[in-house]
Short mmCIF file of C-alpha atoms and ligand atoms in Angstrom, two decimals:
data_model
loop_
_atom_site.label_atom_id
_atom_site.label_comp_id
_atom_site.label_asym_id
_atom_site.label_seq_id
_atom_site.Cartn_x
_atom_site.Cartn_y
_atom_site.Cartn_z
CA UNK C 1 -26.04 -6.65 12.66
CA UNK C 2 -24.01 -4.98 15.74
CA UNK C 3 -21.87 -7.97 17.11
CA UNK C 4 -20.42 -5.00 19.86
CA UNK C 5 -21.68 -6.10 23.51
CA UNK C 6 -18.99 -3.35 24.91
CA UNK C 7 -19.09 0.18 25.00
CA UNK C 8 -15.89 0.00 23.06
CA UNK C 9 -15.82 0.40 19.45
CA UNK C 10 -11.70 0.44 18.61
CA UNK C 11 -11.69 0.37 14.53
CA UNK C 12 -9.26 -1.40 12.99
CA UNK C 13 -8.13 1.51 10.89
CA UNK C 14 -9.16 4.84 10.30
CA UNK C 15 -8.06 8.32 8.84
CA UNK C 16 -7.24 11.18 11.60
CA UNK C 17 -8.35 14.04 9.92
CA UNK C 18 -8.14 17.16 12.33
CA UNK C 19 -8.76 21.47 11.86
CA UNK C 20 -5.80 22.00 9.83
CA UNK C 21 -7.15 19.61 7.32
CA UNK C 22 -10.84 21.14 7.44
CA UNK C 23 -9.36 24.50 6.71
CA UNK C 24 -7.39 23.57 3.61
CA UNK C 25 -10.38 21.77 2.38
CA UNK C 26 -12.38 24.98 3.08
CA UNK C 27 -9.74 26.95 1.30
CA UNK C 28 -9.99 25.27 -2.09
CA UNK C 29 -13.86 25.12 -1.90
CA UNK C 30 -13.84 28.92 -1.23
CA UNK C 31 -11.59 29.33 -4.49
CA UNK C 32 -14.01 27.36 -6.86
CA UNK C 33 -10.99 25.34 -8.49
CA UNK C 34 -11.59 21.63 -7.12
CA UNK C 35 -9.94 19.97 -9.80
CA UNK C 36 -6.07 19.50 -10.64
CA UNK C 37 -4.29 22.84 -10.59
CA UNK C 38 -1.68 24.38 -8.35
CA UNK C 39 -2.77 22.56 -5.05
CA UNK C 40 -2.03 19.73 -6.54
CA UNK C 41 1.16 21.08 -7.85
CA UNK C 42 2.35 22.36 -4.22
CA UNK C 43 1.74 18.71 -2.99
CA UNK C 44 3.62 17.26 -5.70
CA UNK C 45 6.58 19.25 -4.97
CA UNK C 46 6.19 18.59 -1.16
CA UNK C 47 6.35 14.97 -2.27
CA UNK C 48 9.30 15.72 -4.57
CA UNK C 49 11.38 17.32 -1.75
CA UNK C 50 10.84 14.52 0.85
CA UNK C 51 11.71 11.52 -1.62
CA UNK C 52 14.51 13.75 -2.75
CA UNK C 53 13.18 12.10 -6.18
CA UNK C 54 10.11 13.65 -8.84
CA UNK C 55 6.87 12.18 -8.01
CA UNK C 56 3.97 12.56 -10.03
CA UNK C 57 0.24 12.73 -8.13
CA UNK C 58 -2.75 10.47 -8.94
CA UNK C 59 -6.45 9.69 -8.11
CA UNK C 60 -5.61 6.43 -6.15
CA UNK C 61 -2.73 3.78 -5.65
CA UNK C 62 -3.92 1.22 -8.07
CA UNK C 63 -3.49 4.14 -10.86
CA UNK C 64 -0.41 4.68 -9.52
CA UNK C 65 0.40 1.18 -10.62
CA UNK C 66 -1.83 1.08 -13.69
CA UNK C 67 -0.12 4.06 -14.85
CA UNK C 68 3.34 2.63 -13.92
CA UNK C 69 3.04 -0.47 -15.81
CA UNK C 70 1.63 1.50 -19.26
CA UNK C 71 4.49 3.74 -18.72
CA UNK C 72 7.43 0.97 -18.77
CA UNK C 73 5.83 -0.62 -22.26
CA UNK C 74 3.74 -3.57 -20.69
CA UNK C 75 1.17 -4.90 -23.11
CA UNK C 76 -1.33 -7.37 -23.84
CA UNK C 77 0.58 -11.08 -23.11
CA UNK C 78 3.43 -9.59 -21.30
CA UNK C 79 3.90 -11.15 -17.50
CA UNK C 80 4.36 -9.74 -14.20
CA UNK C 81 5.54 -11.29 -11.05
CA UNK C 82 3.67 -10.78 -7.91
CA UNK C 83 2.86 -12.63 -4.74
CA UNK C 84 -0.36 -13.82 -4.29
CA UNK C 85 -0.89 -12.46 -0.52
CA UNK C 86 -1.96 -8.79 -1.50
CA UNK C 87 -4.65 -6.70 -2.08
CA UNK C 88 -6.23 -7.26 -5.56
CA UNK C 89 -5.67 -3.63 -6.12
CA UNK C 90 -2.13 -5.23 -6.97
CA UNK C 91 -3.32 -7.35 -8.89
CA UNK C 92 -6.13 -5.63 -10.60
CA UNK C 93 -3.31 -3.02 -12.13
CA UNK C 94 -1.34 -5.88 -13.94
CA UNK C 95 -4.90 -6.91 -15.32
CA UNK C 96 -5.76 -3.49 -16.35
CA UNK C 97 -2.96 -3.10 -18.34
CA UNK C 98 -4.26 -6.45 -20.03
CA UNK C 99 -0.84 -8.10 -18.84
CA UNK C 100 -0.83 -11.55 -16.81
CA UNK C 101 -0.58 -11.74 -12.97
CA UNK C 102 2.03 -14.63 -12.41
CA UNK C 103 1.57 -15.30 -9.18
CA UNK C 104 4.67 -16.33 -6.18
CA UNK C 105 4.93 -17.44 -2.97
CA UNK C 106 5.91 -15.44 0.31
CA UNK C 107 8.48 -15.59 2.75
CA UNK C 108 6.90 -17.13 5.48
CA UNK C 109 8.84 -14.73 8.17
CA UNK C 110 8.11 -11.36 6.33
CA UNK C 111 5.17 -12.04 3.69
CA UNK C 112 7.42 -10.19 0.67
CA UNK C 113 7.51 -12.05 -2.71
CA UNK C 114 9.80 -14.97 -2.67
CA UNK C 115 12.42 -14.99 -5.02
CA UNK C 116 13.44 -18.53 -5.79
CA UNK C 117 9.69 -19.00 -6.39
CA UNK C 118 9.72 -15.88 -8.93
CA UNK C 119 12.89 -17.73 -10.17
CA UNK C 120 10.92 -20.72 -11.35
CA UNK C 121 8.22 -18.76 -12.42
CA UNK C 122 10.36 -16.68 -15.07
CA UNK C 123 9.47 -16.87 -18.60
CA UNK C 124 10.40 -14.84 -21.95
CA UNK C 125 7.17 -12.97 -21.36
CA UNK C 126 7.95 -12.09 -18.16
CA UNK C 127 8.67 -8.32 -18.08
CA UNK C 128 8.23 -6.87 -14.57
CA UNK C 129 7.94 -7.85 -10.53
CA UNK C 130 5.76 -5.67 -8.39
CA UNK C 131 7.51 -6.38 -4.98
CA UNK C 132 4.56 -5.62 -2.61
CA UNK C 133 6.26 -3.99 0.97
CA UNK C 134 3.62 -6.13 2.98
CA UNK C 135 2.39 -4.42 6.28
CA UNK C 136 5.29 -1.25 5.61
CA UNK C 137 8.31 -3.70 5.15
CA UNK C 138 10.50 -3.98 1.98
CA UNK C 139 11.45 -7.52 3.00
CA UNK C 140 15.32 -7.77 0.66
CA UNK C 141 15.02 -4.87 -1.79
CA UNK C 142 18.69 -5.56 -2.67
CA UNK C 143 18.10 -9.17 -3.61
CA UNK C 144 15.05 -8.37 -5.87
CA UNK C 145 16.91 -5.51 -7.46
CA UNK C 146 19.81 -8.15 -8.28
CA UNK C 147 17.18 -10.38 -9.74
CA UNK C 148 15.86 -8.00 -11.46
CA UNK C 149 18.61 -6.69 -13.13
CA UNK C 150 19.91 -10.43 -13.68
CA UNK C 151 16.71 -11.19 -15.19
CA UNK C 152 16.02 -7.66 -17.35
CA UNK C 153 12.84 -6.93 -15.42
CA UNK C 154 11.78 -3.58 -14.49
CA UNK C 155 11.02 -2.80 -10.84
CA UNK C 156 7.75 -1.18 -9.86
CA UNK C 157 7.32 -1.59 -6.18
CA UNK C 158 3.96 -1.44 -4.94
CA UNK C 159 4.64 0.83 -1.47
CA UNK C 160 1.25 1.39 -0.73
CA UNK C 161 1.75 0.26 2.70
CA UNK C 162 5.27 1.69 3.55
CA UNK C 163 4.92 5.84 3.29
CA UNK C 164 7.70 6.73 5.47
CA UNK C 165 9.51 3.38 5.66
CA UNK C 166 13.31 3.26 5.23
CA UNK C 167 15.43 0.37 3.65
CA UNK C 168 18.65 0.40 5.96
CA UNK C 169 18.84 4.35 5.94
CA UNK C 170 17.01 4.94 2.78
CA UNK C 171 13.31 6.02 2.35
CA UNK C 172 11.47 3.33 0.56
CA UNK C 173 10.66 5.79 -2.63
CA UNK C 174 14.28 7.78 -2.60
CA UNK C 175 15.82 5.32 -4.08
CA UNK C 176 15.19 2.44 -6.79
CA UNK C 177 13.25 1.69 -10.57
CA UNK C 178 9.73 3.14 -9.61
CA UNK C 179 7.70 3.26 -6.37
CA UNK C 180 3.75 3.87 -6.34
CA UNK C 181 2.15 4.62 -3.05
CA UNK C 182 -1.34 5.04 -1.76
CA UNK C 183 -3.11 8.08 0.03
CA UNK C 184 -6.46 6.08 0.74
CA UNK C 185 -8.10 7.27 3.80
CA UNK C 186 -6.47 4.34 6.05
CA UNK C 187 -2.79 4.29 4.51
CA UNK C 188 -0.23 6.23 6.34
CA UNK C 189 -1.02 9.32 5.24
CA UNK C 190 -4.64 10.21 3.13
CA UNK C 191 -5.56 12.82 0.32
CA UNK C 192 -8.95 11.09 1.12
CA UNK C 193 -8.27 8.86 -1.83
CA UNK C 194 -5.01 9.50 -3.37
CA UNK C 195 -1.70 8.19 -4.78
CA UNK C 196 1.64 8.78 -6.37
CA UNK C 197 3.75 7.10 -8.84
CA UNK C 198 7.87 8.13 -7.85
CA UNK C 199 10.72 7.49 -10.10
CA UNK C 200 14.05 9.07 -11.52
CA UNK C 201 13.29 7.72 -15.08
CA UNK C 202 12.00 10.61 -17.09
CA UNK C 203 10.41 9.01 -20.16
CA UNK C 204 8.54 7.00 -17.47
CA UNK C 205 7.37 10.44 -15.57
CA UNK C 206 6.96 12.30 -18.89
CA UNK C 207 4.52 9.06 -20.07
CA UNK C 208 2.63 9.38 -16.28
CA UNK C 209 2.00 13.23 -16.38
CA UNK C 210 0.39 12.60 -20.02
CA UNK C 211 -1.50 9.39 -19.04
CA UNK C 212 -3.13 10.62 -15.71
CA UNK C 213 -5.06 13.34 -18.04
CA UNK C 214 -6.75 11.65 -21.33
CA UNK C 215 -3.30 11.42 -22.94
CA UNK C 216 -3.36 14.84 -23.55
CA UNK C 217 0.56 16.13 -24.28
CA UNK C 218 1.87 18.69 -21.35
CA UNK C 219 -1.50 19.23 -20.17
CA UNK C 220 0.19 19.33 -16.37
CA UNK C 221 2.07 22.34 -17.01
CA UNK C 222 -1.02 24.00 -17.94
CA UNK C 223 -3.61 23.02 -15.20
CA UNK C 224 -0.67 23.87 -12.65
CA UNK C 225 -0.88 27.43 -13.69
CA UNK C 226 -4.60 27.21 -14.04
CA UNK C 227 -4.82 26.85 -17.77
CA UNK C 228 -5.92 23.80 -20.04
CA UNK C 229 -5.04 22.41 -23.43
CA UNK C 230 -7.49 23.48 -26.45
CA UNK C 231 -5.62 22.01 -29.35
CA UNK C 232 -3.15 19.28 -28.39
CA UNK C 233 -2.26 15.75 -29.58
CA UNK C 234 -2.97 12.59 -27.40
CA UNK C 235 -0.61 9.81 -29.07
CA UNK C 236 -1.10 7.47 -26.40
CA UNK C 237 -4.30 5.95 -24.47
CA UNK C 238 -4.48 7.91 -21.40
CA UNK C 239 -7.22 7.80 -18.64
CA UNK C 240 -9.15 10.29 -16.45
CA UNK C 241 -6.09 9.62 -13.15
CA UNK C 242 -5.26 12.92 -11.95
CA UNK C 243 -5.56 14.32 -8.25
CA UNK C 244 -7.83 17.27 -7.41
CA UNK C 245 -7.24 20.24 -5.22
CA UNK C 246 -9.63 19.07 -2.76
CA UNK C 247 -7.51 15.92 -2.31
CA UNK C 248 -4.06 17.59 -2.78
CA UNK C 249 -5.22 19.78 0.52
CA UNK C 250 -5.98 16.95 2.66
CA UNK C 251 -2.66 15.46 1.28
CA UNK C 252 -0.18 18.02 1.63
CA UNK C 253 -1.36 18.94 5.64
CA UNK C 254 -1.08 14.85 6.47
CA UNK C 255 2.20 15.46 5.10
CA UNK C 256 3.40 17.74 7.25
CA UNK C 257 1.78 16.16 10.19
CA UNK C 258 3.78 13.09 9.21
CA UNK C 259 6.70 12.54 11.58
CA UNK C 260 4.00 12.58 14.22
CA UNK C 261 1.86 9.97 12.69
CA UNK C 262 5.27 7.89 12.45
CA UNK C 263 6.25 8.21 16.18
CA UNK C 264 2.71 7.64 17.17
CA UNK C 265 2.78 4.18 14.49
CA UNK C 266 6.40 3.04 15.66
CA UNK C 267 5.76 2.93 19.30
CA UNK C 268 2.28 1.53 18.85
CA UNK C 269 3.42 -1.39 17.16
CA UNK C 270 6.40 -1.72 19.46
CA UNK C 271 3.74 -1.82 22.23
CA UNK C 272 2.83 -4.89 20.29
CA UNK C 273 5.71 -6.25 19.49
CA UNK C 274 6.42 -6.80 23.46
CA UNK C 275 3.43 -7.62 24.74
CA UNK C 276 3.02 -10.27 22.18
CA UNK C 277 6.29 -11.42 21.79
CA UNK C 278 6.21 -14.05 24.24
CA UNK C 279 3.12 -15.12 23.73
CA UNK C 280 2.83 -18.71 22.95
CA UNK C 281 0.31 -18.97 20.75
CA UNK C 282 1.52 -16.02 18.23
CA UNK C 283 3.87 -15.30 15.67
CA UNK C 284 4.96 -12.35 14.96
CA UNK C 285 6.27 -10.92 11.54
CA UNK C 286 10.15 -11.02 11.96
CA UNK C 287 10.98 -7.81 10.12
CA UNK C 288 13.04 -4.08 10.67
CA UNK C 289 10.62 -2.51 13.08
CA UNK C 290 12.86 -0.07 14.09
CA UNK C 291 12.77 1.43 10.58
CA UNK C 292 9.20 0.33 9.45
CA UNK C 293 6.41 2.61 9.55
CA UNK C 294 3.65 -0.27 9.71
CA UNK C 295 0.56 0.17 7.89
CA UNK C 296 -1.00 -2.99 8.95
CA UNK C 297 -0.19 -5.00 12.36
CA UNK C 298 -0.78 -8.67 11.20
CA UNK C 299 -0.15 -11.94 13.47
CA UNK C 300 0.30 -15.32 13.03
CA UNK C 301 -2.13 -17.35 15.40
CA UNK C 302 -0.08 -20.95 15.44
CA UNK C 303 -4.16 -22.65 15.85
CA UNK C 304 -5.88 -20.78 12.46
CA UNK C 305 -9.22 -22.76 13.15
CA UNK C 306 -9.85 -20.46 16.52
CA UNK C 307 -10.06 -17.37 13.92
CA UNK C 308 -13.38 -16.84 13.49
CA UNK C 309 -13.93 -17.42 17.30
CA UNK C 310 -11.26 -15.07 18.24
CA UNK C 311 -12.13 -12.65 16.05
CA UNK C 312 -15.89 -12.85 16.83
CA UNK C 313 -15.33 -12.36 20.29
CA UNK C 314 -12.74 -9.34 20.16
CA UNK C 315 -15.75 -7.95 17.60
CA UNK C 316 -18.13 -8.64 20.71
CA UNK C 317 -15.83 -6.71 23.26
CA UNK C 318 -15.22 -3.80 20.39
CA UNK C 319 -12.14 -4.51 18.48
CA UNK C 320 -12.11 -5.00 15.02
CA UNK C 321 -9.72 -7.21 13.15
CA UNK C 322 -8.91 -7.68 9.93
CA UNK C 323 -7.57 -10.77 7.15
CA UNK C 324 -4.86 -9.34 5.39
CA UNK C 325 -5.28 -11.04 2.63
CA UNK C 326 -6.97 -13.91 0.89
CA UNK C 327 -5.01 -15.04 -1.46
CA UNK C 328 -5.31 -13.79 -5.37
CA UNK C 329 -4.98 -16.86 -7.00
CA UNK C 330 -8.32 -18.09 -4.99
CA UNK C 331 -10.37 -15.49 -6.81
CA UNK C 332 -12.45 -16.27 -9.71
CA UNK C 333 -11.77 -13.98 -11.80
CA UNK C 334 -8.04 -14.77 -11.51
CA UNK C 335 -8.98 -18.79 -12.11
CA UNK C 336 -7.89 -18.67 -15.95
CA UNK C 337 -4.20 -17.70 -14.96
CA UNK C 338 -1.57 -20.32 -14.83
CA UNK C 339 -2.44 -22.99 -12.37
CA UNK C 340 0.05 -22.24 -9.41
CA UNK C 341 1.56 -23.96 -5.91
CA UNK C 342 1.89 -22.00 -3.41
CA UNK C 343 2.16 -23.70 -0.22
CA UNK C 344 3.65 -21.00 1.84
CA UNK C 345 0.51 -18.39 0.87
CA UNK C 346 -1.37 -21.58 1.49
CA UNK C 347 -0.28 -22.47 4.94
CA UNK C 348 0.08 -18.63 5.82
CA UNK C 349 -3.43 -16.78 5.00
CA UNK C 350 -5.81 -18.86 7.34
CA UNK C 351 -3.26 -17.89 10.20
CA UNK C 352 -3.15 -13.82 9.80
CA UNK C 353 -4.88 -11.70 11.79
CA UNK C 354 -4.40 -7.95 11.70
CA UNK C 355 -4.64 -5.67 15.06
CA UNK C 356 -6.26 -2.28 14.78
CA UNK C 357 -3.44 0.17 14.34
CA UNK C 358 -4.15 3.92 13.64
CA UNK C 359 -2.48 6.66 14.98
CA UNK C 360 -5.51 7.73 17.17
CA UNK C 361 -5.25 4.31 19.42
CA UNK C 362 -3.99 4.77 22.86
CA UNK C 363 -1.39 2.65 24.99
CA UNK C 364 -4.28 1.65 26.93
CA UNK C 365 -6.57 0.95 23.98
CA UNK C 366 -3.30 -1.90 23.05
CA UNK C 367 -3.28 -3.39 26.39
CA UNK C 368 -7.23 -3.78 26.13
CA UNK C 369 -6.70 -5.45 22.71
CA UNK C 370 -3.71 -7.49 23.94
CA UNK C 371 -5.40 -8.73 27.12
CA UNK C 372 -8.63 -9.82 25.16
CA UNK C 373 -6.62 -11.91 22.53
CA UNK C 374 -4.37 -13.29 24.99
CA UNK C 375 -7.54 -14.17 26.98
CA UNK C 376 -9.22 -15.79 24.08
CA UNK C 377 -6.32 -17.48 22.65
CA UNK C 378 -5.13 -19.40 26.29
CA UNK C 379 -8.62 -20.31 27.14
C1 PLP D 1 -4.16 0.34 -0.73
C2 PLP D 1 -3.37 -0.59 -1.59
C3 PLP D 1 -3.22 -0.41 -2.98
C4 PLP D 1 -4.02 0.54 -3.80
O1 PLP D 1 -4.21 1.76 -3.35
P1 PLP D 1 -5.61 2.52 -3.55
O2 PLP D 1 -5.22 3.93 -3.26
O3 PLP D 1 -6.56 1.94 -2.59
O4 PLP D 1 -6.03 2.33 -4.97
C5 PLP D 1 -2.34 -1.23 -3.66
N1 PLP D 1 -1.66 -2.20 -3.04
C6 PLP D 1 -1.80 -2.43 -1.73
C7 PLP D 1 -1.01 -3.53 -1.11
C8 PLP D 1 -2.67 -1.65 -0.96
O5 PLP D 1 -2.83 -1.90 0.34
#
């Protein structure tokens, strides 16, 4: 059913795919090598060069993370804190690599894990925190790298929101235990799907390169200069992860295209940020947005029970929202895990609502959005 009344159909996300894209596409089908070989290499050393750090290329973010987690020695038993408030991608990883979710609390200002609730939550099981950058923000990397390093806890941030962010005047990715971001076709930039896994730790990268392709040992050295393995030794279990050409082409011109996609981001949401600021029903996410490149553009609405209204009638003048998220440790399949309080998540979810925000949305497309909300919410 088609709840749009209005000529207007603003999507709440979307990839911006334009010629230069096609062309590289066109490129690698006219060569008649679509699978992992030295497109894939090229992006991977794009990647390399702007995280100043190696980075190692994937099929999507939540193998990124899968990988990740194999790679640091998490097995069956082993814990990993994460907040609740993400997308089960998150989530689903840590489950994957048959390890338990232990679910935390937020901040309530910038929805990033909170740490006294991780504190409470620690066990001798407990072997990793996935800080999730919610919306593009890192929320207090330093203080979770303390606690982490207090604790003995490896770091594997989940940045699939925050391509291009910075942490004071460091790229979220440049710097840290391991970051794994996503290239979906909505993140901040696409490969159409698409991740990577970035870290200084080379048993960890050595362990990811080997994973992403059956196990097989230095298989990426051969498929980079078009070869493959015939007799080789897998010692580990290793899955079918790796990137294709096709999406290393899409991936490496979004990257270059990048600083525009930021600008266009940054000023949208500081469109936002002013128009909404003031408004009296709203709260808005009190993180850096000078040096966030938002992914997401979530608000709080101070009455959650108008949602579904407010939502239902932005759908019926064109604008789609979204819920960003409900909660992890609601889902069934999560119900066996530890029985946990979390009243922040709890108070929190039924209030979010997330904006559209791509980079193809106009100033005038904002103040449409803005004056529709602000419409709804006073009425
Ligand atoms: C998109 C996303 C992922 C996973 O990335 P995919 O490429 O979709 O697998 C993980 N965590 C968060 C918070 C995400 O938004």
């Amino acid at each position: 059913m088609n709840n749009n009344i209005s000529n207007k159909n603003i999507r709440l996300s979307k990839s911006c795919i334009g010629e230069k894209e096609r062309l590289a596409v066109n490129k690698v089908l006219l060569n008649e090598f679509l699978g992992m070989g030295s497109t894939v290499k090229e992006f991977e050393d794009k990647l390399t060069d702007y995280f100043c750090r190696p980075s190692c290329c994937v099929v999507n973010g939540t193998a990124a993370l899968h990988l990740a987690l194999q790679a640091i020695g998490i097995k069956e038993n082993d814990e990993v804190l994460i907040q609740s408030l993400t997308y089960v991608a998150s989530i689903q990883a840590i489950t994957a690599a048959n390890a338990k979710p232990i679910f935390c609390d937020v901040n309530k200002n910038t929805l990033t894990i909170d740490l006294e609730d991780a504190s409470n939550k620690l066990t001798d099981k407990t072997k990793a925190i996935i800080p999730v950058h919610y919306a593009g923000s890192p929320g207090d990397l330093e203080a979770i790298y303390k606690f982490a390093e207090k604790n003995g806890l490896r770091v594997i941030e989940d940045a699939a929101h925050a391509f291009g962010s910075k942490y004071f005047d460091k790229k979220v990715g440049s710097f840290g235990d391991i970051a794994c971001f996503s290239f979906d076709g909505i993140k901040n930039i696409t490969s159409g799907e698409g991740g990577c896994i970035v870290t200084n730790d080379k048993n960890v990268l050595r362990k990811v390169k080997d994973a992403r392709l059956l196990g097989v040992e230095k298989d990426t050295e051969k498929r980079f200069s078009g070869k493959r393995s015939w007799e080789f030794d897998v010692t580990n279990q290793g899955w079918r992860y790796h990137m294709s050409n096709i999406m290393a082409s899409i991936g490496i011109e979004q990257l270059a295209r990048f600083e525009d996609f930021a600008n266009i981001r940054k000023n949208l949401c500081a469109i936002y940020y002013s128009l909404l600021k003031e408004i009296d029903g709203i709260k808005l996410l009190e993180i850096d947005y000078e040096n966030t490149i938002m992914h997401i553009f979530p608000i709080f609405l101070k009455e959650p029970q108008k949602r579904e209204k407010i939502r239902n009638k932005l759908l019926e003048n064109g604008i789609q929202t979204g819920i960003h998220y409900f909660p992890n440790h609601k889902l069934s399949y999560f119900s066996n895990i530890r029985n946990t309080n979390l009243p922040v998540t709890e108070e929190v979810y039924p209030q979010l609502l997330t904006l559209p925000l791509h980079p193809d949305l106009s100033k005038e497309d904002l103040h449409y959005i803005v004056d529709n909300l602000v419409n709804i919410i006073e009425k």
